[in-house]
């Protein structure tokens, strides 16, 4: 190999080689200090936005998923810190052990409950903290691959995309998992550049935790593989040449990386599967999501992603960036991550009915949009024109982000919470609740009672009854299993008119305890008829 003496990293590897370089070049000439100050300002504003309504009850549009995680946390707190046995509340009188992701988030929340009591802000803060930690790493990752100007724009889009704002204050594993994945990608890239052991192990541990916390994060293997292939035989660093077998140590390092990243997840998810097999309700979170759907199904996901999840501004800029982004040595990372996510959405078609499954599209789109902004910036010679267009772009994106994220904060489950609070007041601690709740466990979380969704099929919400006879049969079956109370909320009041025989059956076998515009609570008779 030709030896190039006395050249600094920026000249040996290109501009991406120096992590402390200025952003001068494509898209502008901001000094490194200006880029750093802008990144810090974005970080502060992004964290502040996620603190809005941080103590909101779990009644927003993702209430059911958060209530499940919150119930697991509270059950750790109240029933013992048995890490390997997470418990939900909708398994009737049974323990309710279920197969879940690695429950480090509810476990940490339960530990915090010992210090501060049970509060929604504790669970919500975890996602915010993980996001806050990861944002500088996302900036550094994009700067390493592209440049400082691209990184600033990408950080702006990533921080304020509607889907990421809302997920970043929700008590769910998605943002923590994505955050760890981004951190892992950055440290893996640093290891490829300098070959030092510290970033290698940090990358492996971060990726391992990312997959443990959310199994779908396994798609991160594709951009990791892209970086590994691109890093083979790079000049000026310890040689990695897996293709020709000249570096046995590097092969072992990558094998070790895979082992650290994958084996803990394999062990945990095997254990979680065993838990689901052994205990009622025999539920494994995420099971059944791998299913191909119709074209119209995927089209709806694409439209939602391009509008309410990203905003049309970010979607359009990302599409432009896909074609104009420079493809340097590691520029393929976001391309292959995009390919992996598209294939994931297709394969896990049914699971992607939930918008948080598309969360990794946010950093991908942000990086490409940042590249598009840097590209256009390099073509505009007038500073006034560049500043004017930048203000228009940031303003329109911010307005649309606010427009799309605001409805997600609105209550969709307040009636469930109110019914739960009332049940907590008027029922005994060992009461078992049958809830016509459309499958949302919020009512169980806020009542701090166990019970069943209604209709119930193998512990899972079974949809609306086909007729009164089915509803009565299901209710009486649960009554014989120990159900003590039955509750309707506003979203199921219509059952009382649509299933008149069920209404008649309740009048004969139950007592109406509470009736409000939001809920109706019945006490079932001591013995089933």
Short mmCIF file of C-alpha atoms in Angstrom, two decimals:
data_model
loop_
_atom_site.label_atom_id
_atom_site.label_comp_id
_atom_site.label_asym_id
_atom_site.label_seq_id
_atom_site.Cartn_x
_atom_site.Cartn_y
_atom_site.Cartn_z
CA UNK A 1 0.00 0.00 0.00
CA UNK A 2 1.26 3.45 -0.86
CA UNK A 3 2.40 5.36 2.19
CA UNK A 4 1.12 8.94 2.46
CA UNK A 5 3.28 10.73 5.00
CA UNK A 6 2.40 13.59 7.33
CA UNK A 7 -1.22 13.98 6.22
CA UNK A 8 -3.85 14.77 8.86
CA UNK A 9 -6.93 12.56 9.11
CA UNK A 10 -9.11 14.98 7.15
CA UNK A 11 -6.84 14.52 4.14
CA UNK A 12 -6.33 10.80 4.51
CA UNK A 13 -9.97 9.77 4.94
CA UNK A 14 -11.94 12.73 3.65
CA UNK A 15 -13.76 15.29 5.75
CA UNK A 16 -15.55 12.62 7.76
CA UNK A 17 -12.31 11.36 9.22
CA UNK A 18 -11.89 14.07 11.86
CA UNK A 19 -14.58 14.14 14.55
CA UNK A 20 -13.64 17.68 15.56
CA UNK A 21 -13.56 19.25 12.13
CA UNK A 22 -15.28 22.46 11.02
CA UNK A 23 -18.41 22.14 8.92
CA UNK A 24 -16.83 24.25 6.23
CA UNK A 25 -17.54 22.88 2.79
CA UNK A 26 -20.86 21.43 1.65
CA UNK A 27 -23.86 23.38 2.79
CA UNK A 28 -22.17 26.27 4.51
CA UNK A 29 -19.14 27.51 6.38
CA UNK A 30 -20.16 27.46 10.03
CA UNK A 31 -17.16 27.14 12.33
CA UNK A 32 -16.96 24.11 14.59
CA UNK A 33 -17.80 26.25 17.63
CA UNK A 34 -20.97 27.55 15.95
CA UNK A 35 -22.05 24.02 15.07
CA UNK A 36 -21.49 22.90 18.66
CA UNK A 37 -23.51 25.80 20.08
CA UNK A 38 -26.35 25.09 17.66
CA UNK A 39 -26.34 21.41 18.66
CA UNK A 40 -26.50 22.31 22.37
CA UNK A 41 -29.38 24.72 21.75
CA UNK A 42 -31.29 22.04 19.86
CA UNK A 43 -30.65 19.56 22.67
CA UNK A 44 -32.02 21.92 25.32
CA UNK A 45 -35.10 22.78 23.29
CA UNK A 46 -35.79 19.14 22.42
CA UNK A 47 -35.64 18.06 26.06
CA UNK A 48 -37.86 20.98 27.10
CA UNK A 49 -40.50 19.98 24.54
CA UNK A 50 -40.61 16.44 25.94
CA UNK A 51 -41.12 17.75 29.47
CA UNK A 52 -44.50 19.17 28.44
CA UNK A 53 -47.24 17.16 30.24
CA UNK A 54 -44.61 14.74 31.52
CA UNK A 55 -46.94 13.94 34.43
CA UNK A 56 -49.99 13.29 32.22
CA UNK A 57 -51.95 10.14 33.17
CA UNK A 58 -51.82 7.27 30.70
CA UNK A 59 -54.93 8.41 28.85
CA UNK A 60 -53.40 9.68 25.61
CA UNK A 61 -53.64 7.91 22.25
CA UNK A 62 -51.07 5.26 23.22
CA UNK A 63 -52.64 4.64 26.61
CA UNK A 64 -53.09 0.89 26.33
CA UNK A 65 -49.42 0.14 25.62
CA UNK A 66 -48.20 2.44 28.36
CA UNK A 67 -50.71 1.07 30.89
CA UNK A 68 -49.35 -2.43 30.32
CA UNK A 69 -45.77 -1.29 30.94
CA UNK A 70 -46.89 0.73 33.97
CA UNK A 71 -48.76 -2.29 35.36
CA UNK A 72 -45.62 -4.42 35.07
CA UNK A 73 -43.68 -1.73 36.94
CA UNK A 74 -46.26 -1.51 39.71
CA UNK A 75 -46.44 -5.30 40.03
CA UNK A 76 -42.66 -5.41 40.46
CA UNK A 77 -43.03 -2.78 43.17
CA UNK A 78 -45.93 -4.43 45.00
CA UNK A 79 -45.35 -8.16 44.42
CA UNK A 80 -41.57 -8.38 44.61
CA UNK A 81 -38.75 -7.54 42.25
CA UNK A 82 -38.85 -10.83 40.33
CA UNK A 83 -37.16 -9.54 37.20
CA UNK A 84 -37.71 -12.62 35.06
CA UNK A 85 -41.46 -12.75 35.73
CA UNK A 86 -43.22 -9.58 34.53
CA UNK A 87 -46.94 -9.47 35.40
CA UNK A 88 -49.91 -7.84 33.72
CA UNK A 89 -53.36 -7.21 35.27
CA UNK A 90 -55.78 -8.74 32.74
CA UNK A 91 -55.33 -12.43 33.49
CA UNK A 92 -58.16 -12.75 36.00
CA UNK A 93 -57.17 -14.26 39.32
CA UNK A 94 -53.98 -15.83 38.00
CA UNK A 95 -50.51 -14.37 38.47
CA UNK A 96 -50.51 -12.93 34.95
CA UNK A 97 -46.93 -13.75 34.03
CA UNK A 98 -46.27 -12.90 30.37
CA UNK A 99 -43.46 -13.03 27.87
CA UNK A 100 -42.20 -9.51 27.22
CA UNK A 101 -39.16 -7.58 26.12
CA UNK A 102 -36.32 -7.39 28.64
CA UNK A 103 -38.23 -5.49 31.38
CA UNK A 104 -35.42 -3.19 32.46
CA UNK A 105 -37.60 -0.07 32.04
CA UNK A 106 -40.50 -1.11 34.32
CA UNK A 107 -37.97 -2.59 36.73
CA UNK A 108 -36.08 0.70 37.00
CA UNK A 109 -39.38 2.55 37.38
CA UNK A 110 -40.34 0.20 40.24
CA UNK A 111 -37.05 0.98 41.97
CA UNK A 112 -37.81 4.69 41.64
CA UNK A 113 -41.27 4.08 43.12
CA UNK A 114 -39.50 3.08 46.33
CA UNK A 115 -38.08 6.58 46.54
CA UNK A 116 -40.81 8.84 45.13
CA UNK A 117 -44.00 6.80 45.02
CA UNK A 118 -45.95 5.71 41.94
CA UNK A 119 -46.16 8.59 39.47
CA UNK A 120 -46.61 8.75 35.70
CA UNK A 121 -43.69 11.13 35.28
CA UNK A 122 -41.27 8.46 36.47
CA UNK A 123 -42.15 6.10 33.65
CA UNK A 124 -42.39 8.83 31.03
CA UNK A 125 -39.05 10.33 32.07
CA UNK A 126 -37.18 7.18 31.09
CA UNK A 127 -37.85 7.67 27.39
CA UNK A 128 -36.99 11.36 27.69
CA UNK A 129 -33.68 10.57 29.41
CA UNK A 130 -32.68 7.97 26.81
CA UNK A 131 -33.57 10.40 24.03
CA UNK A 132 -31.54 13.17 25.69
CA UNK A 133 -28.50 10.90 25.98
CA UNK A 134 -28.76 9.69 22.38
CA UNK A 135 -29.25 13.04 20.64
CA UNK A 136 -25.57 14.10 20.81
CA UNK A 137 -24.57 10.67 19.47
CA UNK A 138 -26.97 11.03 16.55
CA UNK A 139 -25.41 14.41 15.78
CA UNK A 140 -21.91 12.91 15.95
CA UNK A 141 -22.91 9.91 13.83
CA UNK A 142 -24.29 12.08 11.04
CA UNK A 143 -21.30 14.42 11.24
CA UNK A 144 -18.93 11.47 10.95
CA UNK A 145 -20.68 10.23 7.82
CA UNK A 146 -21.51 13.55 6.17
CA UNK A 147 -20.53 16.92 7.70
CA UNK A 148 -21.40 19.42 10.40
CA UNK A 149 -24.08 21.30 8.47
CA UNK A 150 -25.86 18.08 7.57
CA UNK A 151 -25.60 16.99 11.20
CA UNK A 152 -27.23 20.17 12.53
CA UNK A 153 -30.16 19.89 10.13
CA UNK A 154 -30.51 16.16 10.78
CA UNK A 155 -30.49 16.74 14.54
CA UNK A 156 -33.22 19.36 14.18
CA UNK A 157 -35.45 17.05 12.14
CA UNK A 158 -34.77 14.05 14.37
CA UNK A 159 -35.48 15.99 17.58
CA UNK A 160 -38.79 17.48 16.47
CA UNK A 161 -40.41 14.89 14.20
CA UNK A 162 -43.92 14.38 15.65
CA UNK A 163 -43.55 10.62 16.11
CA UNK A 164 -40.28 11.05 17.98
CA UNK A 165 -41.59 13.87 20.18
CA UNK A 166 -44.54 11.82 21.37
CA UNK A 167 -42.67 8.54 21.70
CA UNK A 168 -39.92 10.40 23.55
CA UNK A 169 -42.21 11.03 26.53
CA UNK A 170 -44.19 7.77 26.49
CA UNK A 171 -43.61 4.94 28.97
CA UNK A 172 -42.67 2.45 26.28
CA UNK A 173 -39.46 0.67 25.23
CA UNK A 174 -39.27 2.06 21.69
CA UNK A 175 -37.30 5.28 22.20
CA UNK A 176 -34.86 3.72 24.70
CA UNK A 177 -34.22 0.89 22.24
CA UNK A 178 -33.73 3.24 19.28
CA UNK A 179 -31.51 5.51 21.37
CA UNK A 180 -29.23 2.62 22.32
CA UNK A 181 -29.13 1.52 18.70
CA UNK A 182 -27.94 4.97 17.59
CA UNK A 183 -25.32 5.03 20.33
CA UNK A 184 -24.17 1.57 19.26
CA UNK A 185 -23.88 2.63 15.62
CA UNK A 186 -21.74 5.62 16.57
CA UNK A 187 -19.34 3.64 18.73
CA UNK A 188 -19.11 0.88 16.12
CA UNK A 189 -18.09 3.49 13.57
CA UNK A 190 -15.51 4.88 16.00
CA UNK A 191 -14.09 1.39 16.49
CA UNK A 192 -13.79 0.92 12.74
CA UNK A 193 -11.90 4.20 12.51
CA UNK A 194 -9.39 3.78 15.34
CA UNK A 195 -9.54 0.10 16.34
CA UNK A 196 -9.52 0.85 20.08
CA UNK A 197 -11.25 -1.62 22.43
CA UNK A 198 -13.40 0.88 24.36
CA UNK A 199 -15.73 1.87 21.49
CA UNK A 200 -15.90 -1.80 20.43
CA UNK A 201 -17.31 -2.94 23.77
CA UNK A 202 -19.52 0.13 24.16
CA UNK A 203 -21.01 -0.54 20.73
CA UNK A 204 -21.60 -4.21 21.46
CA UNK A 205 -23.24 -3.53 24.82
CA UNK A 206 -25.43 -0.73 23.44
CA UNK A 207 -26.64 -2.87 20.53
CA UNK A 208 -27.24 -5.81 22.87
CA UNK A 209 -29.40 -3.69 25.18
CA UNK A 210 -31.22 -2.18 22.22
CA UNK A 211 -32.32 -5.63 21.00
CA UNK A 212 -33.10 -6.83 24.52
CA UNK A 213 -35.37 -3.86 25.17
CA UNK A 214 -37.12 -4.18 21.79
CA UNK A 215 -36.66 -7.32 19.69
CA UNK A 216 -37.55 -5.53 16.46
CA UNK A 217 -34.33 -3.53 16.82
CA UNK A 218 -32.60 -6.55 15.29
CA UNK A 219 -32.90 -4.64 11.99
CA UNK A 220 -29.94 -2.60 13.25
CA UNK A 221 -27.85 -5.59 12.15
CA UNK A 222 -28.13 -4.39 8.55
CA UNK A 223 -26.51 -0.94 8.97
CA UNK A 224 -23.96 -2.51 11.34
CA UNK A 225 -23.04 -5.00 8.62
CA UNK A 226 -22.81 -2.17 6.11
CA UNK A 227 -20.34 -0.32 8.34
CA UNK A 228 -18.32 -3.50 8.91
CA UNK A 229 -17.98 -4.19 5.20
CA UNK A 230 -17.13 -0.55 4.43
CA UNK A 231 -14.51 -0.55 7.20
CA UNK A 232 -12.62 -3.56 5.91
CA UNK A 233 -9.10 -2.60 4.97
CA UNK A 234 -9.46 1.13 5.63
CA UNK A 235 -6.15 3.06 5.44
CA UNK A 236 -4.50 4.39 8.56
CA UNK A 237 -6.08 1.97 11.05
CA UNK A 238 -5.48 -1.60 12.19
CA UNK A 239 -6.18 -3.72 9.15
CA UNK A 240 -9.48 -5.60 8.92
CA UNK A 241 -9.48 -7.99 5.98
CA UNK A 242 -12.08 -10.62 6.58
CA UNK A 243 -12.48 -11.43 2.92
CA UNK A 244 -8.91 -12.71 2.49
CA UNK A 245 -8.48 -14.07 6.01
CA UNK A 246 -5.29 -12.13 6.78
CA UNK A 247 -6.47 -10.80 10.09
CA UNK A 248 -7.52 -13.54 12.48
CA UNK A 249 -7.82 -11.09 15.38
CA UNK A 250 -10.32 -8.90 13.53
CA UNK A 251 -12.43 -11.93 12.65
CA UNK A 252 -12.52 -12.93 16.29
CA UNK A 253 -13.45 -9.37 17.28
CA UNK A 254 -16.45 -9.36 14.99
CA UNK A 255 -17.51 -12.81 16.20
CA UNK A 256 -17.22 -11.51 19.76
CA UNK A 257 -19.28 -8.46 18.81
CA UNK A 258 -22.06 -10.65 17.42
CA UNK A 259 -21.95 -12.85 20.52
CA UNK A 260 -22.25 -9.88 22.90
CA UNK A 261 -24.97 -8.26 20.81
CA UNK A 262 -27.14 -11.30 20.09
CA UNK A 263 -26.67 -14.07 22.66
CA UNK A 264 -28.19 -12.21 25.65
CA UNK A 265 -31.28 -11.47 23.56
CA UNK A 266 -31.54 -15.06 22.39
CA UNK A 267 -31.38 -16.25 26.00
CA UNK A 268 -33.90 -13.71 27.26
CA UNK A 269 -36.47 -14.23 24.49
CA UNK A 270 -36.22 -17.99 24.90
CA UNK A 271 -37.00 -17.49 28.59
CA UNK A 272 -39.87 -15.11 27.74
CA UNK A 273 -41.29 -17.70 25.34
CA UNK A 274 -41.17 -20.32 28.10
CA UNK A 275 -43.02 -17.98 30.45
CA UNK A 276 -45.75 -17.47 27.84
CA UNK A 277 -46.03 -21.22 27.33
CA UNK A 278 -46.30 -22.04 31.04
CA UNK A 279 -48.56 -19.34 32.45
CA UNK A 280 -52.03 -18.05 31.62
CA UNK A 281 -52.82 -15.93 29.60
CA UNK A 282 -50.04 -17.55 27.52
CA UNK A 283 -49.22 -14.22 25.96
CA UNK A 284 -46.00 -13.20 24.26
CA UNK A 285 -45.82 -9.48 23.47
CA UNK A 286 -45.53 -8.89 19.73
CA UNK A 287 -46.54 -12.41 18.77
CA UNK A 288 -48.71 -12.52 15.67
CA UNK A 289 -47.30 -9.35 14.19
CA UNK A 290 -45.38 -11.18 11.44
CA UNK A 291 -48.05 -11.27 8.75
CA UNK A 292 -48.25 -9.97 5.20
CA UNK A 293 -51.10 -7.60 4.47
CA UNK A 294 -52.78 -6.08 1.44
CA UNK A 295 -51.34 -3.25 -0.64
CA UNK A 296 -53.90 -0.81 0.81
CA UNK A 297 -52.66 -1.69 4.31
CA UNK A 298 -49.08 -0.75 3.42
CA UNK A 299 -50.23 2.35 1.57
CA UNK A 300 -51.96 3.58 4.73
CA UNK A 301 -48.76 3.00 6.72
CA UNK A 302 -46.76 4.91 4.10
CA UNK A 303 -49.20 7.84 4.16
CA UNK A 304 -49.22 7.97 7.95
CA UNK A 305 -45.42 7.85 8.07
CA UNK A 306 -45.03 10.61 5.50
CA UNK A 307 -47.57 12.89 7.18
CA UNK A 308 -48.36 12.53 10.88
CA UNK A 309 -45.16 10.67 11.82
CA UNK A 310 -42.58 12.73 9.93
CA UNK A 311 -44.55 15.69 8.44
CA UNK A 312 -44.68 16.22 4.65
CA UNK A 313 -41.77 18.69 4.91
CA UNK A 314 -39.42 16.11 6.40
CA UNK A 315 -40.68 13.37 4.07
CA UNK A 316 -40.05 15.49 0.95
CA UNK A 317 -36.62 16.66 2.10
CA UNK A 318 -35.67 13.08 2.97
CA UNK A 319 -36.74 11.88 -0.46
CA UNK A 320 -34.56 14.57 -2.08
CA UNK A 321 -31.67 13.71 0.21
CA UNK A 322 -31.92 10.06 -0.77
CA UNK A 323 -30.74 11.09 -4.23
CA UNK A 324 -28.32 13.93 -3.45
CA UNK A 325 -26.61 12.72 -0.27
CA UNK A 326 -22.89 12.07 -0.81
CA UNK A 327 -22.03 8.37 -0.72
CA UNK A 328 -18.67 8.36 1.00
CA UNK A 329 -17.01 5.38 2.60
CA UNK A 330 -19.69 4.97 5.26
CA UNK A 331 -22.49 6.80 3.43
CA UNK A 332 -24.29 3.51 2.81
CA UNK A 333 -25.34 3.24 6.47
CA UNK A 334 -28.63 5.09 6.16
CA UNK A 335 -29.38 3.55 2.74
CA UNK A 336 -29.18 0.03 4.11
CA UNK A 337 -31.00 0.97 7.31
CA UNK A 338 -33.81 2.28 5.10
CA UNK A 339 -33.87 -0.94 3.08
CA UNK A 340 -33.99 -2.99 6.28
CA UNK A 341 -36.88 -0.94 7.66
CA UNK A 342 -38.92 -1.21 4.46
CA UNK A 343 -38.48 -4.98 4.48
CA UNK A 344 -39.38 -5.04 8.16
CA UNK A 345 -42.62 -3.13 7.56
CA UNK A 346 -43.55 -5.54 4.77
CA UNK A 347 -42.74 -8.69 6.76
CA UNK A 348 -44.28 -7.45 10.03
CA UNK A 349 -47.26 -5.99 8.25
CA UNK A 350 -49.85 -6.56 10.94
CA UNK A 351 -47.54 -5.40 13.76
CA UNK A 352 -46.95 -2.13 11.94
CA UNK A 353 -50.54 -1.10 12.61
CA UNK A 354 -48.90 0.58 15.59
CA UNK A 355 -47.04 3.76 14.52
CA UNK A 356 -44.24 3.32 17.04
CA UNK A 357 -42.96 0.37 15.03
CA UNK A 358 -41.95 2.88 12.35
CA UNK A 359 -39.91 4.99 14.78
CA UNK A 360 -36.52 4.08 13.18
CA UNK A 361 -37.66 5.85 10.02
CA UNK A 362 -37.19 9.12 11.93
CA UNK A 363 -33.37 9.10 12.19
CA UNK A 364 -33.11 7.72 8.66
CA UNK A 365 -35.34 10.44 7.22
CA UNK A 366 -33.63 13.10 9.34
CA UNK A 367 -30.18 12.15 8.04
CA UNK A 368 -31.28 12.26 4.41
CA UNK A 369 -33.18 15.52 4.94
CA UNK A 370 -30.09 17.03 6.54
CA UNK A 371 -28.07 16.00 3.49
CA UNK A 372 -30.64 17.66 1.23
CA UNK A 373 -30.43 20.89 3.24
CA UNK A 374 -26.64 20.87 3.04
CA UNK A 375 -26.82 20.23 -0.70
CA UNK A 376 -29.14 23.16 -1.37
CA UNK A 377 -27.12 25.34 0.98
CA UNK A 378 -23.99 24.68 -1.06
CA UNK A 379 -25.79 25.87 -4.20
CA UNK A 380 -27.01 29.17 -2.76
CA UNK A 381 -24.42 31.92 -2.86
CA UNK A 382 -26.55 34.65 -1.30
CA UNK A 383 -26.46 34.62 2.49
CA UNK A 384 -29.77 36.49 2.68
CA UNK A 385 -31.46 33.92 0.46
CA UNK A 386 -29.96 31.05 2.46
CA UNK A 387 -31.14 32.51 5.78
CA UNK A 388 -34.61 33.27 4.41
CA UNK A 389 -35.09 29.77 3.04
CA UNK A 390 -33.76 28.24 6.25
CA UNK A 391 -36.31 30.19 8.30
CA UNK A 392 -39.12 29.16 5.97
CA UNK A 393 -38.07 25.51 6.17
CA UNK A 394 -37.68 25.40 9.96
CA UNK A 395 -40.87 27.37 10.50
CA UNK A 396 -43.02 25.22 8.22
CA UNK A 397 -41.61 22.02 9.73
CA UNK A 398 -42.18 23.27 13.29
CA UNK A 399 -45.78 24.30 12.53
CA UNK A 400 -46.59 20.96 10.91
CA UNK A 401 -44.90 19.05 13.72
CA UNK A 402 -47.07 20.88 16.26
CA UNK A 403 -50.17 20.28 14.14
CA UNK A 404 -49.57 16.53 13.93
CA UNK A 405 -48.32 15.86 17.45
CA UNK A 406 -50.92 17.84 19.37
CA UNK A 407 -53.83 15.39 18.82
CA UNK A 408 -51.77 12.54 20.25
CA UNK A 409 -51.72 14.25 23.66
CA UNK A 410 -55.51 14.50 23.75
CA UNK A 411 -57.32 12.08 25.99
CA UNK A 412 -58.69 8.92 24.43
CA UNK A 413 -59.00 6.89 27.63
CA UNK A 414 -60.04 9.33 30.36
CA UNK A 415 -63.27 7.38 30.91
CA UNK A 416 -61.21 4.23 31.52
CA UNK A 417 -59.05 6.00 34.06
CA UNK A 418 -62.06 7.51 35.82
CA UNK A 419 -63.78 4.13 35.97
CA UNK A 420 -60.59 2.59 37.33
CA UNK A 421 -60.23 5.25 40.03
CA UNK A 422 -63.83 4.66 41.10
CA UNK A 423 -63.38 0.89 41.16
CA UNK A 424 -60.37 1.38 43.38
CA UNK A 425 -62.57 3.28 45.84
CA UNK A 426 -65.63 1.03 45.96
CA UNK A 427 -64.29 -2.51 45.51
CA UNK A 428 -62.30 -4.81 47.76
CA UNK A 429 -58.60 -5.32 47.06
CA UNK A 430 -59.25 -8.87 45.81
CA UNK A 431 -62.13 -7.94 43.49
CA UNK A 432 -61.96 -9.33 39.96
CA UNK A 433 -63.23 -6.99 37.24
CA UNK A 434 -64.81 -7.85 33.90
CA UNK A 435 -64.27 -4.79 31.71
CA UNK A 436 -65.95 -4.01 28.40
CA UNK A 437 -63.00 -1.79 27.56
CA UNK A 438 -62.18 -2.58 23.90
CA UNK A 439 -59.00 -4.29 25.08
CA UNK A 440 -57.43 -1.23 26.74
CA UNK A 441 -55.91 -2.19 30.15
CA UNK A 442 -55.95 1.39 31.48
CA UNK A 443 -59.01 0.57 33.60
CA UNK A 444 -57.11 -2.22 35.37
CA UNK A 445 -54.03 -0.09 35.97
CA UNK A 446 -55.91 2.76 37.62
CA UNK A 447 -58.21 0.49 39.61
CA UNK A 448 -55.22 -1.53 40.82
CA UNK A 449 -57.44 -4.58 40.37
CA UNK A 450 -57.09 -7.77 38.36
CA UNK A 451 -59.64 -9.00 35.87
CA UNK A 452 -60.43 -9.77 32.25
CA UNK A 453 -61.10 -7.87 29.07
CA UNK A 454 -64.59 -8.60 27.74
CA UNK A 455 -65.07 -10.51 25.51
CA UNK A 456 -62.20 -12.70 26.62
CA UNK A 457 -60.44 -15.32 24.51
CA UNK A 458 -57.41 -16.99 26.11
CA UNK A 459 -56.81 -13.87 28.15
CA UNK A 460 -56.89 -11.57 25.12
CA UNK A 461 -59.64 -9.14 24.14
CA UNK A 462 -61.90 -11.04 21.74
CA UNK A 463 -63.77 -8.17 20.09
CA UNK A 464 -67.47 -7.34 20.18
CA UNK A 465 -70.00 -10.11 20.86
CA UNK A 466 -71.75 -11.48 17.81
CA UNK A 467 -74.99 -11.64 19.80
CA UNK A 468 -76.37 -11.47 23.34
CA UNK A 469 -76.06 -15.21 23.85
CA UNK A 470 -72.31 -15.11 23.30
CA UNK A 471 -71.94 -12.15 25.67
CA UNK A 472 -73.99 -13.83 28.40
CA UNK A 473 -72.12 -17.12 28.05
CA UNK A 474 -68.74 -15.37 28.30
CA UNK A 475 -69.83 -13.29 31.29
CA UNK A 476 -71.14 -16.33 33.16
CA UNK A 477 -67.97 -18.29 32.45
CA UNK A 478 -65.90 -15.50 33.98
CA UNK A 479 -68.42 -15.21 36.84
CA UNK A 480 -67.81 -18.86 37.69
CA UNK A 481 -64.06 -18.14 37.67
CA UNK A 482 -64.52 -15.53 40.39
CA UNK A 483 -65.51 -12.28 38.64
CA UNK A 484 -67.14 -9.88 41.10
CA UNK A 485 -67.81 -6.72 39.06
CA UNK A 486 -68.69 -5.76 35.50
CA UNK A 487 -67.98 -2.31 34.03
CA UNK A 488 -68.96 -0.49 30.84
CA UNK A 489 -67.43 2.77 29.62
CA UNK A 490 -68.68 5.30 27.08
CA UNK A 491 -67.14 3.42 24.16
CA UNK A 492 -69.20 0.31 25.00
CA UNK A 493 -72.45 1.85 26.27
CA UNK A 494 -73.97 0.95 22.91
CA UNK A 495 -73.81 -2.72 23.94
CA UNK A 496 -76.67 -2.11 26.37
CA UNK A 497 -78.92 -1.21 23.42
CA UNK A 498 -77.48 -3.60 20.84
CA UNK A 499 -77.58 -6.64 23.13
CA UNK A 500 -80.94 -6.34 24.97
CA UNK A 501 -80.79 -9.87 26.38
CA UNK A 502 -77.44 -9.05 28.00
CA UNK A 503 -78.99 -5.92 29.54
CA UNK A 504 -81.87 -7.99 30.84
CA UNK A 505 -79.46 -10.59 32.23
CA UNK A 506 -77.55 -7.90 34.14
CA UNK A 507 -80.74 -6.51 35.63
CA UNK A 508 -81.47 -9.99 37.02
CA UNK A 509 -78.00 -11.09 38.13
CA UNK A 510 -76.18 -7.86 39.05
CA UNK A 511 -76.61 -4.62 40.95
CA UNK A 512 -75.82 -1.24 39.42
CA UNK A 513 -73.39 0.45 41.83
CA UNK A 514 -72.33 3.55 39.90
CA UNK A 515 -73.65 5.21 36.75
CA UNK A 516 -72.06 8.32 35.25
CA UNK A 517 -71.84 9.70 31.69
CA UNK A 518 -68.43 7.97 31.50
CA UNK A 519 -68.99 4.52 33.03
CA UNK A 520 -71.41 2.07 34.63
CA UNK A 521 -70.25 -0.36 37.32
CA UNK A 522 -72.22 -3.48 38.25
CA UNK A 523 -71.68 -5.78 41.22
CA UNK A 524 -72.30 -9.37 40.13
CA UNK A 525 -74.39 -11.57 42.39
CA UNK A 526 -72.44 -13.85 44.77
CA UNK A 527 -73.44 -16.98 42.85
CA UNK A 528 -73.78 -17.42 39.12
CA UNK A 529 -77.14 -18.47 37.76
#
